[in-house]
XYZ file of C-alpha atoms in Angstrom:
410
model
C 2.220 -25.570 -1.546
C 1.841 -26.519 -5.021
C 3.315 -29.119 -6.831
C 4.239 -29.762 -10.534
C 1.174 -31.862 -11.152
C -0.956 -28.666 -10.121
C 0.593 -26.954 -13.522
C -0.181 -27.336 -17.372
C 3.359 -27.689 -18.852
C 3.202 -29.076 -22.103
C 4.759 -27.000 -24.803
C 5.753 -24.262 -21.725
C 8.755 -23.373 -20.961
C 9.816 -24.206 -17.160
C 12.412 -22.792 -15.474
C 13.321 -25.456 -13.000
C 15.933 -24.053 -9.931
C 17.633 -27.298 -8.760
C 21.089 -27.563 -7.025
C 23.438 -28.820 -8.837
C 26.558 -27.650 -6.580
C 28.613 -30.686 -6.905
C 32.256 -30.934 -6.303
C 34.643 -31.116 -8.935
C 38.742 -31.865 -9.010
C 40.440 -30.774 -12.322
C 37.031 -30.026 -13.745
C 35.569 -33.657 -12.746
C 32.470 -33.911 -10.639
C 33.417 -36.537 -7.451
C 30.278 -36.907 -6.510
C 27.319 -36.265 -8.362
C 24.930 -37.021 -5.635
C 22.406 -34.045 -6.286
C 22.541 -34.075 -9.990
C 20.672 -38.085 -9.353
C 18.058 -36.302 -6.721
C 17.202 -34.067 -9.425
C 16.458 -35.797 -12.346
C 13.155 -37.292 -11.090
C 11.341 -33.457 -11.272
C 13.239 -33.102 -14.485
C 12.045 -36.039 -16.185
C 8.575 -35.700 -15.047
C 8.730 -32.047 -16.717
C 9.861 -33.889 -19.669
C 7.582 -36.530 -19.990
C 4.954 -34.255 -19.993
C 6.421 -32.324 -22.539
C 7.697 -29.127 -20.618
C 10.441 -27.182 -22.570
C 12.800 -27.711 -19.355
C 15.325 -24.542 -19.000
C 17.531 -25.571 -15.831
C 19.290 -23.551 -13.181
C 21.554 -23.554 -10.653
C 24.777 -22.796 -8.932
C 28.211 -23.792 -8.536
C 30.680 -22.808 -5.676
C 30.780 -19.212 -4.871
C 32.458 -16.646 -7.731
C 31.102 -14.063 -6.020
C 29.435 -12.746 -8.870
C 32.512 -13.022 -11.505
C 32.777 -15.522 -14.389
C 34.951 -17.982 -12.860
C 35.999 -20.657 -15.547
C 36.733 -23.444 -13.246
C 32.875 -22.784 -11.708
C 31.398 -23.391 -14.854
C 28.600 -25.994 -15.036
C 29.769 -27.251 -18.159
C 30.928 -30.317 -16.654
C 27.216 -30.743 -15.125
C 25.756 -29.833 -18.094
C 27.619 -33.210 -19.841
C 26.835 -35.231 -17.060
C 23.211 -34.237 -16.889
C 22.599 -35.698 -20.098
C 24.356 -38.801 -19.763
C 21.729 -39.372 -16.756
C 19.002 -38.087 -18.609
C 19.976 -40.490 -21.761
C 19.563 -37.296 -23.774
C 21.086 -33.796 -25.371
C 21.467 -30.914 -23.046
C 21.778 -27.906 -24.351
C 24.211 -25.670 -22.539
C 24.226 -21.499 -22.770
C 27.001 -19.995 -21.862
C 25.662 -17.216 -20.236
C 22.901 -16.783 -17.198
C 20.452 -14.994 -18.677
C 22.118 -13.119 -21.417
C 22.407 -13.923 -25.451
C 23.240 -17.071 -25.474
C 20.543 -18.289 -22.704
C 17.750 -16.774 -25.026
C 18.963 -18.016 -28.089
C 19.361 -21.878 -25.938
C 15.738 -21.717 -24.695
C 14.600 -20.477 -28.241
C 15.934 -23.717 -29.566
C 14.274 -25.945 -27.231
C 11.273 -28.068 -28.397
C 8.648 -30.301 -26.263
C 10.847 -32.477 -23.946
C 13.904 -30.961 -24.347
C 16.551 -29.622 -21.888
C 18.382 -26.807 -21.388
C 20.965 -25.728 -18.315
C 21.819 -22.187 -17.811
C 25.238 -21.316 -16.857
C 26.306 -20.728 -12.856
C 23.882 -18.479 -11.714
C 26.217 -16.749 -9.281
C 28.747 -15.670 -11.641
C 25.606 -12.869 -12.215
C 26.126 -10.105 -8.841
C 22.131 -9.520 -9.364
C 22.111 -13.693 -8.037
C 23.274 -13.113 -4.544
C 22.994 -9.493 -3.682
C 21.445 -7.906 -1.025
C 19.926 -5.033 -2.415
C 16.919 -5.644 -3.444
C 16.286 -3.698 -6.946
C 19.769 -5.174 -8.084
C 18.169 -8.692 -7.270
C 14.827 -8.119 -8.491
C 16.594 -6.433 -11.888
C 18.898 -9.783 -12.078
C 15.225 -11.757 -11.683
C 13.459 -10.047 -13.969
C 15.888 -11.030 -16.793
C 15.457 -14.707 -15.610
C 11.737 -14.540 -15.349
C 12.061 -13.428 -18.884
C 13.552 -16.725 -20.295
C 10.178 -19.069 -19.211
C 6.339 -19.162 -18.652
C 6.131 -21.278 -15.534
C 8.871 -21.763 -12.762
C 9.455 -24.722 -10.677
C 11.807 -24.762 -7.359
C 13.012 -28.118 -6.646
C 16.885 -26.837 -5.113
C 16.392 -27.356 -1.891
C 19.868 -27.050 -0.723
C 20.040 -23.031 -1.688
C 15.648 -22.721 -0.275
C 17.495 -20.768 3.179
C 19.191 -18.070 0.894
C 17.515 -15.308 -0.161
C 18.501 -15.208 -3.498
C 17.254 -14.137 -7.324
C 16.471 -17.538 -8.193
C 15.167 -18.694 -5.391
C 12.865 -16.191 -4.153
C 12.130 -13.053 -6.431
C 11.834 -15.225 -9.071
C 8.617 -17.267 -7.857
C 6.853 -13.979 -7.196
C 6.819 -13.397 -11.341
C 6.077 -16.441 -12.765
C 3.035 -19.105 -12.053
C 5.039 -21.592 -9.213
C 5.190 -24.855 -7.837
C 7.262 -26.916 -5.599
C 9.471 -29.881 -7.658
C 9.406 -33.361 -6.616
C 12.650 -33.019 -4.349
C 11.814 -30.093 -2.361
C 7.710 -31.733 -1.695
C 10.032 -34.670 -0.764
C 12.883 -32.824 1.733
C 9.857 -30.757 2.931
C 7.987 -34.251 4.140
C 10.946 -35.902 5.561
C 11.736 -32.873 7.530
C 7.831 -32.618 9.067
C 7.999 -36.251 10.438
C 11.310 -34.610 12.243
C 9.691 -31.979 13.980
C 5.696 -32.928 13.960
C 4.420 -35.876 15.680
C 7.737 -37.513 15.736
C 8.035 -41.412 16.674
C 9.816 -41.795 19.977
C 12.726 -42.132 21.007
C 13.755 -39.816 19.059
C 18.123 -39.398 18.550
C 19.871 -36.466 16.954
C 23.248 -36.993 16.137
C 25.337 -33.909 15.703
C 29.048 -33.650 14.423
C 30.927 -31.743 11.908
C 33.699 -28.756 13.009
C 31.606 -25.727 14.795
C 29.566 -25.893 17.769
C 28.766 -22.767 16.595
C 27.046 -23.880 12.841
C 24.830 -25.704 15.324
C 23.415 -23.690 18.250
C 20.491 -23.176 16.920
C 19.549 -26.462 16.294
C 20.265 -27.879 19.969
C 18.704 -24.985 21.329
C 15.722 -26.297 19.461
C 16.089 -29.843 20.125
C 16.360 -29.847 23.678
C 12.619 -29.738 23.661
C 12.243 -32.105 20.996
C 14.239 -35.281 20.795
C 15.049 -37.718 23.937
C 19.096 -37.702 23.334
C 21.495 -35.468 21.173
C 24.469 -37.124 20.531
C 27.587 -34.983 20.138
C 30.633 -35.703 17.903
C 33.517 -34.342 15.595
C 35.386 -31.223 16.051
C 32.444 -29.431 17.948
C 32.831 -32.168 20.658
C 36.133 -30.789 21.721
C 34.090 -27.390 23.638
C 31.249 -29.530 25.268
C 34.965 -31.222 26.969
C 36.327 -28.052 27.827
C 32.822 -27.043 29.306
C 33.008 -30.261 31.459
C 36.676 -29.016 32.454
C 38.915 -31.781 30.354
C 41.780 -31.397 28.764
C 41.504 -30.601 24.970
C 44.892 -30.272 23.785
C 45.248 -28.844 20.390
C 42.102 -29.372 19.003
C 39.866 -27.348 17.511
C 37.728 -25.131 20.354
C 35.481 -21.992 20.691
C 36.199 -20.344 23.666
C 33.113 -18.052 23.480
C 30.892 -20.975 23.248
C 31.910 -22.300 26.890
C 28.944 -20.866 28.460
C 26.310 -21.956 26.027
C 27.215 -25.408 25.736
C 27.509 -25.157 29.993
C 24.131 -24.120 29.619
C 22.859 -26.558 27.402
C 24.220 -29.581 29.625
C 22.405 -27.490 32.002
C 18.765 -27.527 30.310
C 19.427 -31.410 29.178
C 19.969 -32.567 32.493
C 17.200 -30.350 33.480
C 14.538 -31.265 31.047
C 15.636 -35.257 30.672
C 17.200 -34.800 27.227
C 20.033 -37.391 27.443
C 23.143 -35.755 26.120
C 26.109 -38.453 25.100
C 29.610 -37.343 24.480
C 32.607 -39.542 23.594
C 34.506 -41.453 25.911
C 38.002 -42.093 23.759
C 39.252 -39.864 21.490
C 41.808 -40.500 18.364
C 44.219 -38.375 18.956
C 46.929 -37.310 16.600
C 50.021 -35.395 16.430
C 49.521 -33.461 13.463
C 46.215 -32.147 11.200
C 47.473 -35.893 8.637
C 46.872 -39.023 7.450
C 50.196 -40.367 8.490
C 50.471 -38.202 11.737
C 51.498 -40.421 14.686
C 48.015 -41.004 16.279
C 46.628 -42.994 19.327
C 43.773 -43.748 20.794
C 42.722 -41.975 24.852
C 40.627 -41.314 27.071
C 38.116 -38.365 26.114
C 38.709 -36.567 29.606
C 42.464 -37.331 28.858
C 43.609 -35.823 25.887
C 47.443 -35.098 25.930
C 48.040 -31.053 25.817
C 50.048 -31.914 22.793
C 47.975 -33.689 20.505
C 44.693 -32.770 18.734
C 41.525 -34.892 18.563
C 40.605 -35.733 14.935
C 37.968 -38.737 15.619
C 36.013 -40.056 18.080
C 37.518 -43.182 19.523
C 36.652 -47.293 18.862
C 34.368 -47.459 22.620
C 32.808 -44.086 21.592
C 31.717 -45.595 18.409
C 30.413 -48.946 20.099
C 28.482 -46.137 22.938
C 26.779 -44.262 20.008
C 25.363 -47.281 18.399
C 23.767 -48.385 21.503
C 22.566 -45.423 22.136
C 21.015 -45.502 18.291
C 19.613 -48.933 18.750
C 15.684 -48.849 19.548
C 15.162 -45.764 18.231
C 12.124 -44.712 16.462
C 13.485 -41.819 14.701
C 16.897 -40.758 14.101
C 18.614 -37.449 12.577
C 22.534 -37.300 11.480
C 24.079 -34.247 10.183
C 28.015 -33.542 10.905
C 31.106 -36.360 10.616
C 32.209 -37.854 13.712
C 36.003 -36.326 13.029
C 38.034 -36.370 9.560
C 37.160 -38.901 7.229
C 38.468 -38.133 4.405
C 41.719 -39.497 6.340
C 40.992 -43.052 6.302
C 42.511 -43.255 10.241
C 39.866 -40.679 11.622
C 36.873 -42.638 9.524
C 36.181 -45.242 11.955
C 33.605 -42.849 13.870
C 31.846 -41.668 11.219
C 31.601 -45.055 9.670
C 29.885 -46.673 13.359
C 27.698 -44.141 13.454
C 26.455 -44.547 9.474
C 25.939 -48.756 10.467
C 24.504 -47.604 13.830
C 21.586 -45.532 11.386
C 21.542 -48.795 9.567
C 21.003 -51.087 12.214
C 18.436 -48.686 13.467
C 16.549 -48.558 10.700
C 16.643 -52.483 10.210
C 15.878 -52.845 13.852
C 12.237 -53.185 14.395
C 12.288 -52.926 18.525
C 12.322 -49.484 20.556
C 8.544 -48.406 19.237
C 4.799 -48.947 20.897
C 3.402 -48.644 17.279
C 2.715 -51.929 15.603
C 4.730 -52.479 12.511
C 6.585 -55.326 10.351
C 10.150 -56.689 10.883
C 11.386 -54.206 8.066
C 9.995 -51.215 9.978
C 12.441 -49.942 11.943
C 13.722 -46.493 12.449
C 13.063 -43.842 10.099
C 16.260 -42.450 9.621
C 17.728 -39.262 8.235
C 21.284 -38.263 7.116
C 21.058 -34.706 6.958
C 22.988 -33.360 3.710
C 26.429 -31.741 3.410
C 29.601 -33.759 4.895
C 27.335 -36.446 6.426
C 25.975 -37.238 2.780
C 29.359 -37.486 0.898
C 30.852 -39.553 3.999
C 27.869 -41.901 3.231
C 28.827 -42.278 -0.382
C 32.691 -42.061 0.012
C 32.340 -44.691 2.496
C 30.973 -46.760 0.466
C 27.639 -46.965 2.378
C 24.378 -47.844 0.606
C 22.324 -44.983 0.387
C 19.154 -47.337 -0.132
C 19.591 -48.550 3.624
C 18.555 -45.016 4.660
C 15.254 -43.840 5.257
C 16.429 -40.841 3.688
C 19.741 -38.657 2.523
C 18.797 -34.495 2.007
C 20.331 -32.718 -0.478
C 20.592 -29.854 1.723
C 22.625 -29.471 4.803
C 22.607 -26.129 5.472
C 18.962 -25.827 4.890
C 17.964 -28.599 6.883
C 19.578 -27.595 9.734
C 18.002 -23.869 9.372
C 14.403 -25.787 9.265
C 15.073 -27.888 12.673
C 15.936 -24.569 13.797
C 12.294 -23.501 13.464
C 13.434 -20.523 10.880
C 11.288 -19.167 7.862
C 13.270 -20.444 4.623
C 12.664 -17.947 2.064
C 12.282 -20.272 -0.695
C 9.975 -22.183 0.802
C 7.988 -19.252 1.464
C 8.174 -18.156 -1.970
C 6.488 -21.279 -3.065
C 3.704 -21.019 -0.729
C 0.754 -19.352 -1.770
């Protein structure tokens, strides 16, 4: 796969997909997380005097101008990161995006409104796509993918357009790509996956592909609640997917078989109502009254998945151990974050040789698990590593072909 220093940019125009899906509240981004893990590609581009014509996406409008999707608000925080103008067109690929890259000299920057408010973006037929690509192929010379959190979709920008214009991988994606390798190829033992976040489902793939890869899976957040049910507990209200009862029964089965040390909670916080101010209480995991729902793993379950992280050579986090955005269900999802950062400051648990600051190499896997990080309070420097890209991470460990990725390879 080439990279950005393979191409001759200066005085080209490069059309650069990053992902800039942040979220916003009243038209102000909360967390602009992924517009900071793509300036580096950007300002390389820059420096060596690309014309740099931005694009990305923002929510899903389903292919209909959406004002309250618009990247406008990106567009104005872009610059004050870069320190410099951005020019923003108000269209994808129309008028006002020609006109916008027209203007642009040596250095400059451009972002090109939401890319899915154009149907051609996301669409599944593939002359409507290519069409919607060929209009966006139009507005550069050279194109550059560096969004790796959209590199699983199968999308305009992500995949037809590589196949028209002279490509190369950005600095992020060349980075996510590495990260994820030492994950799945010659991985330092032990080797912990922590898994959380609401479906069991959104993650079957992943444990069925881990069970011959890392030493222990732990298992947390609303997904937890079926592995109970499989064992036969109580649940009470909380969330469950009945038609995952024999799969997860099965995959107790193949851990127990193969060695792979599966650890489930063993207290629960359990609450009265989906709230912050809900009458909650902490019990037993295999005792969870029929009336109450389980919105956190519990204060021992916390202390059991730490230990369980300590020593570890190499550890993986994607999902939130229950709902922290309600300060009372945060305590899980906060142990496990220190339990990655006592890992990775932990230099025991390896046969390799290495220095006191070498501990585990540790990697927070995108989505929910990155903004709990941040909203937290956690410093993301005391990780080995925090993807922009949950979704597409997870498809990777999975062992699936990412079409962007592919698109990049030549």
């Amino acid at each position: 796969m080439r990279t950005i220093d393979d191409l001759d940019v200066a005085g080209r125009r490069v059309l650069v997909r990053s992902d800039l899906n942040v979220p916003l509240e009243d038209g102000r981004i909360t967390d602009d997380g992924r517009i900071r893990a793509s300036l580096p590609t950007i300002e390389a581009l820059r420096a060596r005097g690309a014309r740099v014509v931005v694009c990305a996406h923002l929510g899903r409008p389903k292919g209909q101008v959406t004002p309250e999707l618009s990247l406008a608000p990106v567009a104005a925080r872009l610059g004050e990161l870069l320190g410099a103008d951005v020019a923003f067109a108000a269209d994808v690929a129309g008028e006002s995006a020609a006109a916008t890259v027209a203007g642009l000299a040596d250095g400059g920057v451009a972002l090109l409104e939401n890319l899915r408010f154009e149907p051609g973006e996301t669409s599944k037929d593939d002359a409507e796509r290519g069409a919607f690509a060929d209009r966006l192929a139009g507005l550069a010379d050279l194109y550059v993918g560096d969004g790796f959190g959209a590199v699983h979709r199968r999308h305009a920008s992500v995949y037809d357009v590589p196949a028209r214009l002279p490509h190369a991988a950005g600095g992020l994606i060349a980075t996510e790509v590495g990260v994820l390798r030492r994950l799945t190829e010659d991985v330092e033992r032990p080797y912990a996956v922590v898994l959380g976040g609401s479906k069991v489902s959104d993650k079957l793939g992943v444990i069925d592909n881990l069970l011959g890869k890392a030493d222990r899976i732990l298992i947390g957040g609303g997904m937890v609640f079926t592995f109970l049910k499989a064992q036969g507990h109580e649940v009470g209200r909380s969330l469950l997917e009945e038609d995952q009862l024999d799969t997860v029964r099965e995959y107790l089965r193949r851990a127990e078989e193969t060695g792979v040390e599966f650890v489930l909670p063993v207290d629960i916080v359990a609450a009265t109502a989906f709230a912050a101010d809900a009458e909650h209480a902490v019990v037993p995991a295999d005792a969870i009254p029929a009336d109450r729902l389980g919105l956190d793993i519990g204060p021992e379950s916390g202390k059991l998945f730490a230990s369980r992280l300590a020593g570890a050579r190499t550890v993986f986090w994607n999902g939130p151990m229950g709902v922290f955005e309600m300060e009372p269900y945060a305590h899980g999802t906060r142990a496990v974050a220190q339990g990655l950062i006592d890992s990775a400051a932990d230099p025991g648990g390896g046969t390799t040789p290495h220095t006191p600051r070498d501990g585990a190499f540790t990697v927070v896997g995108g989505g929910d698990s990155a903004a709990a990080v941040r909203r937290l309070g956690f410093d993301e420097g005391a990780f080995s590593h925090i993807s922009t890209g949950g979704g597409a991470s997870l498809e990777y460990l999975e062992g699936r072909t990412l079409p962007g990725l592919q698109a990049l390879e030549d």
